[in-house]
Amino acid sequence: MPQPAVSDRIEALRLLPTGEALRWLYELVVEGCDAANADQARAVLVELIASIDYQADEEIARGFHRLYSYCLEQVEAGKFKRVGFIFKDLRDRMGQVMAEETQAGEP
């Protein structure tokens, strides 16, 4: 069975809590990079950039904007391994944070 289009997968993730959605978006970037699929990686990175919340903490938001923009440039240059490495780390760290919050009883 063919996988849903990346745009459909991104849309479905919008229904999840923020942390979980972010972790799955990171996974989609990793999948795109592992398959050298620039369209998928690009679409998810553009979504990540668009979803940055500058109201929560502007300094952190700017840092994520720089990181996502850098990764987008790297994808455009065909440097999938580099971007995949970054997003595997982000995905794994997000999973650890979510597990720690669950253990602590935080939402």
Coordinates of N, CA, C and O in Angstrom, one line a residue:
M1 N 0.9 -1.2 0.0 CA 0.0 0.0 0.0 C 0.9 1.2 0.0 O 1.8 1.4 0.8
P2 N 0.7 2.2 -0.9 CA 1.5 3.4 -1.0 C 1.3 4.3 0.3 O 0.2 4.3 0.8
Q3 N 2.3 5.0 0.7 CA 2.3 5.9 1.8 C 1.5 7.1 1.4 O 1.5 7.5 0.2
P4 N 0.8 7.7 2.3 CA 0.1 9.0 2.0 C 1.1 10.0 1.6 O 2.2 10.0 2.0
A5 N 0.6 11.0 0.8 CA 1.5 12.1 0.4 C 2.0 12.8 1.7 O 1.3 12.9 2.7
V6 N 3.1 13.4 1.6 CA 3.7 14.1 2.8 C 2.8 15.2 3.3 O 2.7 15.4 4.5
S7 N 2.1 15.9 2.4 CA 1.2 16.9 2.8 C 0.1 16.4 3.6 O -0.3 17.0 4.6
D8 N -0.4 15.2 3.3 CA -1.5 14.6 4.1 C -1.0 14.1 5.4 O -1.7 14.2 6.4
R9 N 0.3 13.6 5.5 CA 0.9 13.2 6.7 C 1.1 14.4 7.6 O 0.8 14.3 8.8
I10 N 1.5 15.5 7.1 CA 1.8 16.7 7.9 C 0.4 17.2 8.4 O 0.3 17.6 9.6
E11 N -0.6 17.2 7.6 CA -1.9 17.7 8.0 C -2.5 16.8 9.2 O -3.0 17.3 10.1
A12 N -2.3 15.5 9.1 CA -2.7 14.6 10.1 C -2.0 14.9 11.4 O -2.6 14.8 12.5
L13 N -0.7 15.3 11.4 CA 0.0 15.5 12.6 C -0.4 16.8 13.3 O -0.2 16.9 14.5
R14 N -1.1 17.7 12.6 CA -1.6 18.9 13.3 C -2.7 18.6 14.4 O -3.0 19.4 15.2
L15 N -3.2 17.4 14.3 CA -4.2 17.0 15.3 C -3.6 16.5 16.6 O -4.3 16.3 17.6
L16 N -2.3 16.2 16.6 CA -1.6 15.7 17.8 C -1.2 16.8 18.7 O -1.0 18.0 18.3
P17 N -0.9 16.5 20.0 CA -0.3 17.5 20.9 C 1.0 18.0 20.3 O 1.7 17.2 19.6
T18 N 1.4 19.2 20.6 CA 2.5 19.8 20.0 C 3.8 19.0 20.0 O 4.5 18.8 19.0
G19 N 4.2 18.5 21.2 CA 5.4 17.7 21.3 C 5.4 16.5 20.5 O 6.4 16.2 19.8
E20 N 4.3 15.8 20.5 CA 4.2 14.6 19.7 C 4.3 14.9 18.2 O 4.9 14.2 17.4
A21 N 3.6 15.9 17.8 CA 3.6 16.3 16.4 C 5.0 16.7 15.9 O 5.4 16.3 14.9
L22 N 5.7 17.4 16.8 CA 7.0 17.9 16.5 C 8.0 16.7 16.3 O 8.7 16.6 15.3
R23 N 7.8 15.7 17.2 CA 8.7 14.5 17.1 C 8.4 13.8 15.8 O 9.3 13.3 15.1
W24 N 7.1 13.7 15.4 CA 6.8 13.0 14.1 C 7.2 13.8 12.9 O 7.6 13.2 11.9
L25 N 7.2 15.1 13.0 CA 7.7 16.0 11.9 C 9.2 15.7 11.7 O 9.7 15.6 10.6
Y26 N 9.9 15.6 12.9 CA 11.3 15.3 12.8 C 11.6 14.0 12.1 O 12.5 13.8 11.3
E27 N 10.7 13.0 12.5 CA 10.8 11.7 11.9 C 10.6 11.8 10.3 O 11.3 11.1 9.6
L28 N 9.7 12.6 9.9 CA 9.4 12.8 8.5 C 10.7 13.4 7.8 O 11.0 13.0 6.6
V29 N 11.4 14.3 8.4 CA 12.6 14.8 7.9 C 13.6 13.7 7.7 O 14.3 13.6 6.7
V30 N 13.8 12.9 8.8 CA 14.7 11.8 8.8 C 14.4 10.9 7.6 O 15.3 10.5 6.9
E31 N 13.1 10.5 7.5 CA 12.7 9.6 6.4 C 13.1 10.2 5.0 O 13.6 9.5 4.2
G32 N 12.8 11.5 4.9 CA 13.1 12.1 3.6 C 14.6 12.1 3.3 O 15.0 11.9 2.2
C33 N 15.4 12.4 4.4 CA 16.8 12.4 4.2 C 17.4 11.0 3.9 O 18.2 10.8 3.1
D34 N 16.9 10.0 4.6 CA 17.3 8.6 4.4 C 17.0 8.2 3.0 O 17.8 7.4 2.4
A35 N 15.9 8.7 2.4 CA 15.6 8.3 1.0 C 16.1 9.3 0.0 O 15.8 9.2 -1.2
A36 N 16.9 10.3 0.5 CA 17.3 11.4 -0.4 C 16.2 12.0 -1.2 O 16.3 12.3 -2.3
N37 N 15.0 12.2 -0.5 CA 13.8 12.7 -1.0 C 13.7 14.2 -0.7 O 13.2 14.6 0.4
A38 N 14.3 15.1 -1.5 CA 14.3 16.5 -1.2 C 12.9 17.1 -1.1 O 12.7 18.0 -0.3
D39 N 12.0 16.6 -1.9 CA 10.6 17.1 -1.8 C 10.0 16.9 -0.4 O 9.4 17.8 0.2
Q40 N 10.2 15.7 0.1 CA 9.6 15.4 1.5 C 10.4 16.2 2.5 O 9.7 16.9 3.4
A41 N 11.7 16.2 2.5 CA 12.4 16.9 3.5 C 12.1 18.4 3.5 O 11.9 19.1 4.5
R42 N 12.1 19.0 2.3 CA 11.8 20.4 2.1 C 10.4 20.7 2.6 O 10.2 21.7 3.3
A43 N 9.4 19.9 2.3 CA 8.0 20.2 2.7 C 7.9 20.2 4.2 O 7.2 21.1 4.8
V44 N 8.6 19.3 4.9 CA 8.5 19.3 6.3 C 9.3 20.4 7.0 O 8.8 21.1 7.9
L45 N 10.4 20.7 6.4 CA 11.2 21.9 6.9 C 10.5 23.2 6.8 O 10.4 24.0 7.7
V46 N 9.8 23.4 5.7 CA 9.0 24.6 5.5 C 7.8 24.6 6.5 O 7.6 25.7 7.1
E47 N 7.2 23.5 6.8 CA 6.2 23.4 7.8 C 6.7 23.7 9.2 O 6.1 24.5 9.9
L48 N 7.9 23.2 9.5 CA 8.5 23.5 10.8 C 8.8 25.0 10.9 O 8.6 25.6 12.0
I49 N 9.4 25.6 9.9 CA 9.6 27.0 9.9 C 8.4 27.8 10.1 O 8.3 28.8 10.9
A50 N 7.3 27.5 9.4 CA 6.0 28.2 9.5 C 5.4 28.0 10.9 O 4.6 28.9 11.3
S51 N 5.7 26.9 11.6 CA 5.0 26.7 12.8 C 5.8 27.2 14.0 O 5.3 27.0 15.2
I52 N 6.9 27.9 13.8 CA 7.6 28.4 15.0 C 6.8 29.4 15.7 O 6.2 30.3 15.1
D53 N 6.7 29.3 17.0 CA 5.9 30.2 17.9 C 6.9 31.2 18.5 O 7.6 31.0 19.5
Y54 N 6.9 32.4 17.9 CA 7.8 33.5 18.4 C 7.2 34.1 19.7 O 8.0 34.8 20.4
Q55 N 6.0 33.9 20.0 CA 5.4 34.5 21.2 C 5.9 33.8 22.5 O 6.0 34.4 23.5
A56 N 6.2 32.5 22.4 CA 6.6 31.7 23.6 C 7.9 32.2 24.1 O 8.1 32.5 25.3
D57 N 8.9 32.3 23.2 CA 10.3 32.7 23.6 C 11.0 33.1 22.3 O 11.4 32.2 21.5
E58 N 11.1 34.4 22.0 CA 11.6 34.8 20.8 C 13.0 34.4 20.5 O 13.4 34.0 19.4
E59 N 13.9 34.4 21.5 CA 15.3 34.0 21.3 C 15.4 32.5 20.9 O 16.1 32.2 20.0
I60 N 14.6 31.6 21.6 CA 14.6 30.2 21.2 C 14.0 30.0 19.8 O 14.6 29.3 19.0
A61 N 13.0 30.8 19.5 CA 12.3 30.7 18.2 C 13.3 31.1 17.1 O 13.3 30.4 16.1
R62 N 14.0 32.1 17.3 CA 15.0 32.5 16.3 C 16.1 31.5 16.1 O 16.5 31.2 15.0
G63 N 16.5 30.8 17.2 CA 17.5 29.7 17.1 C 16.9 28.6 16.2 O 17.6 28.0 15.4
F64 N 15.7 28.2 16.5 CA 15.1 27.1 15.7 C 14.9 27.6 14.2 O 15.1 26.8 13.3
H65 N 14.6 28.8 14.0 CA 14.5 29.3 12.6 C 15.8 29.2 11.9 O 15.8 28.8 10.8
R66 N 16.9 29.6 12.6 CA 18.2 29.5 12.0 C 18.5 28.0 11.7 O 19.0 27.7 10.6
L67 N 18.3 27.1 12.6 CA 18.6 25.7 12.4 C 17.8 25.1 11.3 O 18.3 24.5 10.4
Y68 N 16.5 25.4 11.3 CA 15.6 24.8 10.2 C 16.0 25.4 8.8 O 16.0 24.7 7.8
S69 N 16.3 26.7 8.8 CA 16.7 27.3 7.5 C 18.0 26.8 7.0 O 18.2 26.5 5.8
Y70 N 18.9 26.6 7.9 CA 20.2 26.0 7.6 C 20.0 24.6 7.0 O 20.6 24.2 5.9
C71 N 19.1 23.8 7.6 CA 18.9 22.4 7.1 C 18.2 22.5 5.8 O 18.5 21.6 4.9
L72 N 17.3 23.4 5.6 CA 16.7 23.6 4.3 C 17.7 23.9 3.2 O 17.7 23.3 2.1
E73 N 18.6 24.7 3.5 CA 19.7 25.0 2.6 C 20.6 23.8 2.3 O 20.9 23.5 1.1
Q74 N 20.8 23.0 3.3 CA 21.6 21.8 3.1 C 20.8 20.7 2.3 O 21.4 20.1 1.4
V75 N 19.5 20.6 2.5 CA 18.7 19.7 1.6 C 18.8 20.2 0.2 O 18.9 19.4 -0.7
E76 N 18.7 21.5 0.0 CA 18.7 22.0 -1.4 C 20.1 21.7 -2.0 O 20.2 21.5 -3.3
A77 N 21.1 21.6 -1.2 CA 22.4 21.3 -1.7 C 22.7 19.8 -1.8 O 23.8 19.4 -2.2
G78 N 21.7 19.0 -1.4 CA 21.8 17.6 -1.5 C 22.6 16.9 -0.4 O 23.0 15.8 -0.4
K79 N 22.7 17.7 0.7 CA 23.5 17.2 1.9 C 22.6 16.5 2.9 O 22.4 17.0 4.0
F80 N 22.0 15.4 2.5 CA 20.9 14.7 3.3 C 21.5 14.1 4.5 O 20.8 14.0 5.5
K81 N 22.7 13.6 4.4 CA 23.3 12.9 5.6 C 23.4 13.8 6.8 O 23.1 13.5 7.9
R82 N 23.9 15.0 6.5 CA 24.1 16.0 7.5 C 22.7 16.4 8.2 O 22.6 16.4 9.4
V83 N 21.7 16.6 7.4 CA 20.4 17.0 7.9 C 19.8 15.8 8.6 O 19.2 16.0 9.7
G84 N 19.9 14.7 8.1 CA 19.4 13.5 8.7 C 20.0 13.3 10.1 O 19.3 13.0 11.1
F85 N 21.3 13.5 10.2 CA 22.0 13.4 11.5 C 21.4 14.4 12.5 O 21.1 14.0 13.7
I86 N 21.2 15.6 12.1 CA 20.7 16.6 13.0 C 19.3 16.3 13.5 O 19.0 16.3 14.7
F87 N 18.4 15.8 12.5 CA 17.1 15.5 12.9 C 16.9 14.2 13.6 O 15.9 14.1 14.4
K88 N 17.8 13.3 13.4 CA 17.7 12.1 14.3 C 18.0 12.4 15.7 O 17.3 12.0 16.6
D89 N 19.0 13.3 15.9 CA 19.3 13.8 17.3 C 18.1 14.5 17.9 O 17.7 14.3 19.0
L90 N 17.5 15.5 17.1 CA 16.4 16.2 17.6 C 15.2 15.3 17.9 O 14.5 15.4 19.0
R91 N 14.9 14.3 17.0 CA 13.8 13.4 17.2 C 14.0 12.6 18.5 O 13.1 12.4 19.3
D92 N 15.2 12.1 18.7 CA 15.5 11.2 19.8 C 15.5 12.0 21.1 O 14.9 11.6 22.1
R93 N 16.0 13.3 21.1 CA 15.9 14.1 22.3 C 14.5 14.5 22.6 O 14.1 14.5 23.8
M94 N 13.7 14.7 21.6 CA 12.2 15.1 21.9 C 11.6 13.9 22.5 O 10.8 14.0 23.4
G95 N 11.9 12.7 22.0 CA 11.3 11.4 22.6 C 11.7 11.3 24.1 O 10.9 10.9 24.9
Q96 N 13.0 11.6 24.4 CA 13.4 11.5 25.8 C 12.7 12.5 26.7 O 12.3 12.2 27.8
V97 N 12.5 13.8 26.2 CA 11.8 14.8 27.0 C 10.4 14.4 27.2 O 9.9 14.5 28.3
M98 N 9.7 13.9 26.2 CA 8.3 13.5 26.3 C 8.2 12.3 27.3 O 7.3 12.3 28.2
A99 N 9.2 11.4 27.3 CA 9.1 10.3 28.3 C 9.4 10.8 29.7 O 8.7 10.3 30.6
E100 N 10.3 11.7 29.9 CA 10.5 12.3 31.2 C 9.3 13.1 31.7 O 9.0 13.0 32.9
E101 N 8.6 13.8 30.8 CA 7.4 14.5 31.2 C 6.3 13.5 31.6 O 5.6 13.8 32.6
T102 N 6.2 12.4 30.9 CA 5.2 11.5 31.2 C 5.4 10.8 32.6 O 4.5 10.7 33.4
Q103 N 6.7 10.5 32.8 CA 7.1 9.9 34.1 C 6.8 10.9 35.3 O 6.4 10.5 36.4
A104 N 7.0 12.2 35.0 CA 6.8 13.2 36.0 C 5.3 13.6 36.2 O 5.0 14.4 37.0
G105 N 4.5 13.1 35.3 CA 3.1 13.4 35.3 C 2.7 14.8 34.7 O 1.7 15.3 34.9
E106 N 3.6 15.4 33.9 CA 3.4 16.6 33.2 C 2.6 16.4 31.9 O 2.8 15.4 31.3
P107 N 1.8 17.4 31.5 CA 1.1 17.2 30.3 C 2.0 17.3 29.0 O 3.0 17.8 29.0

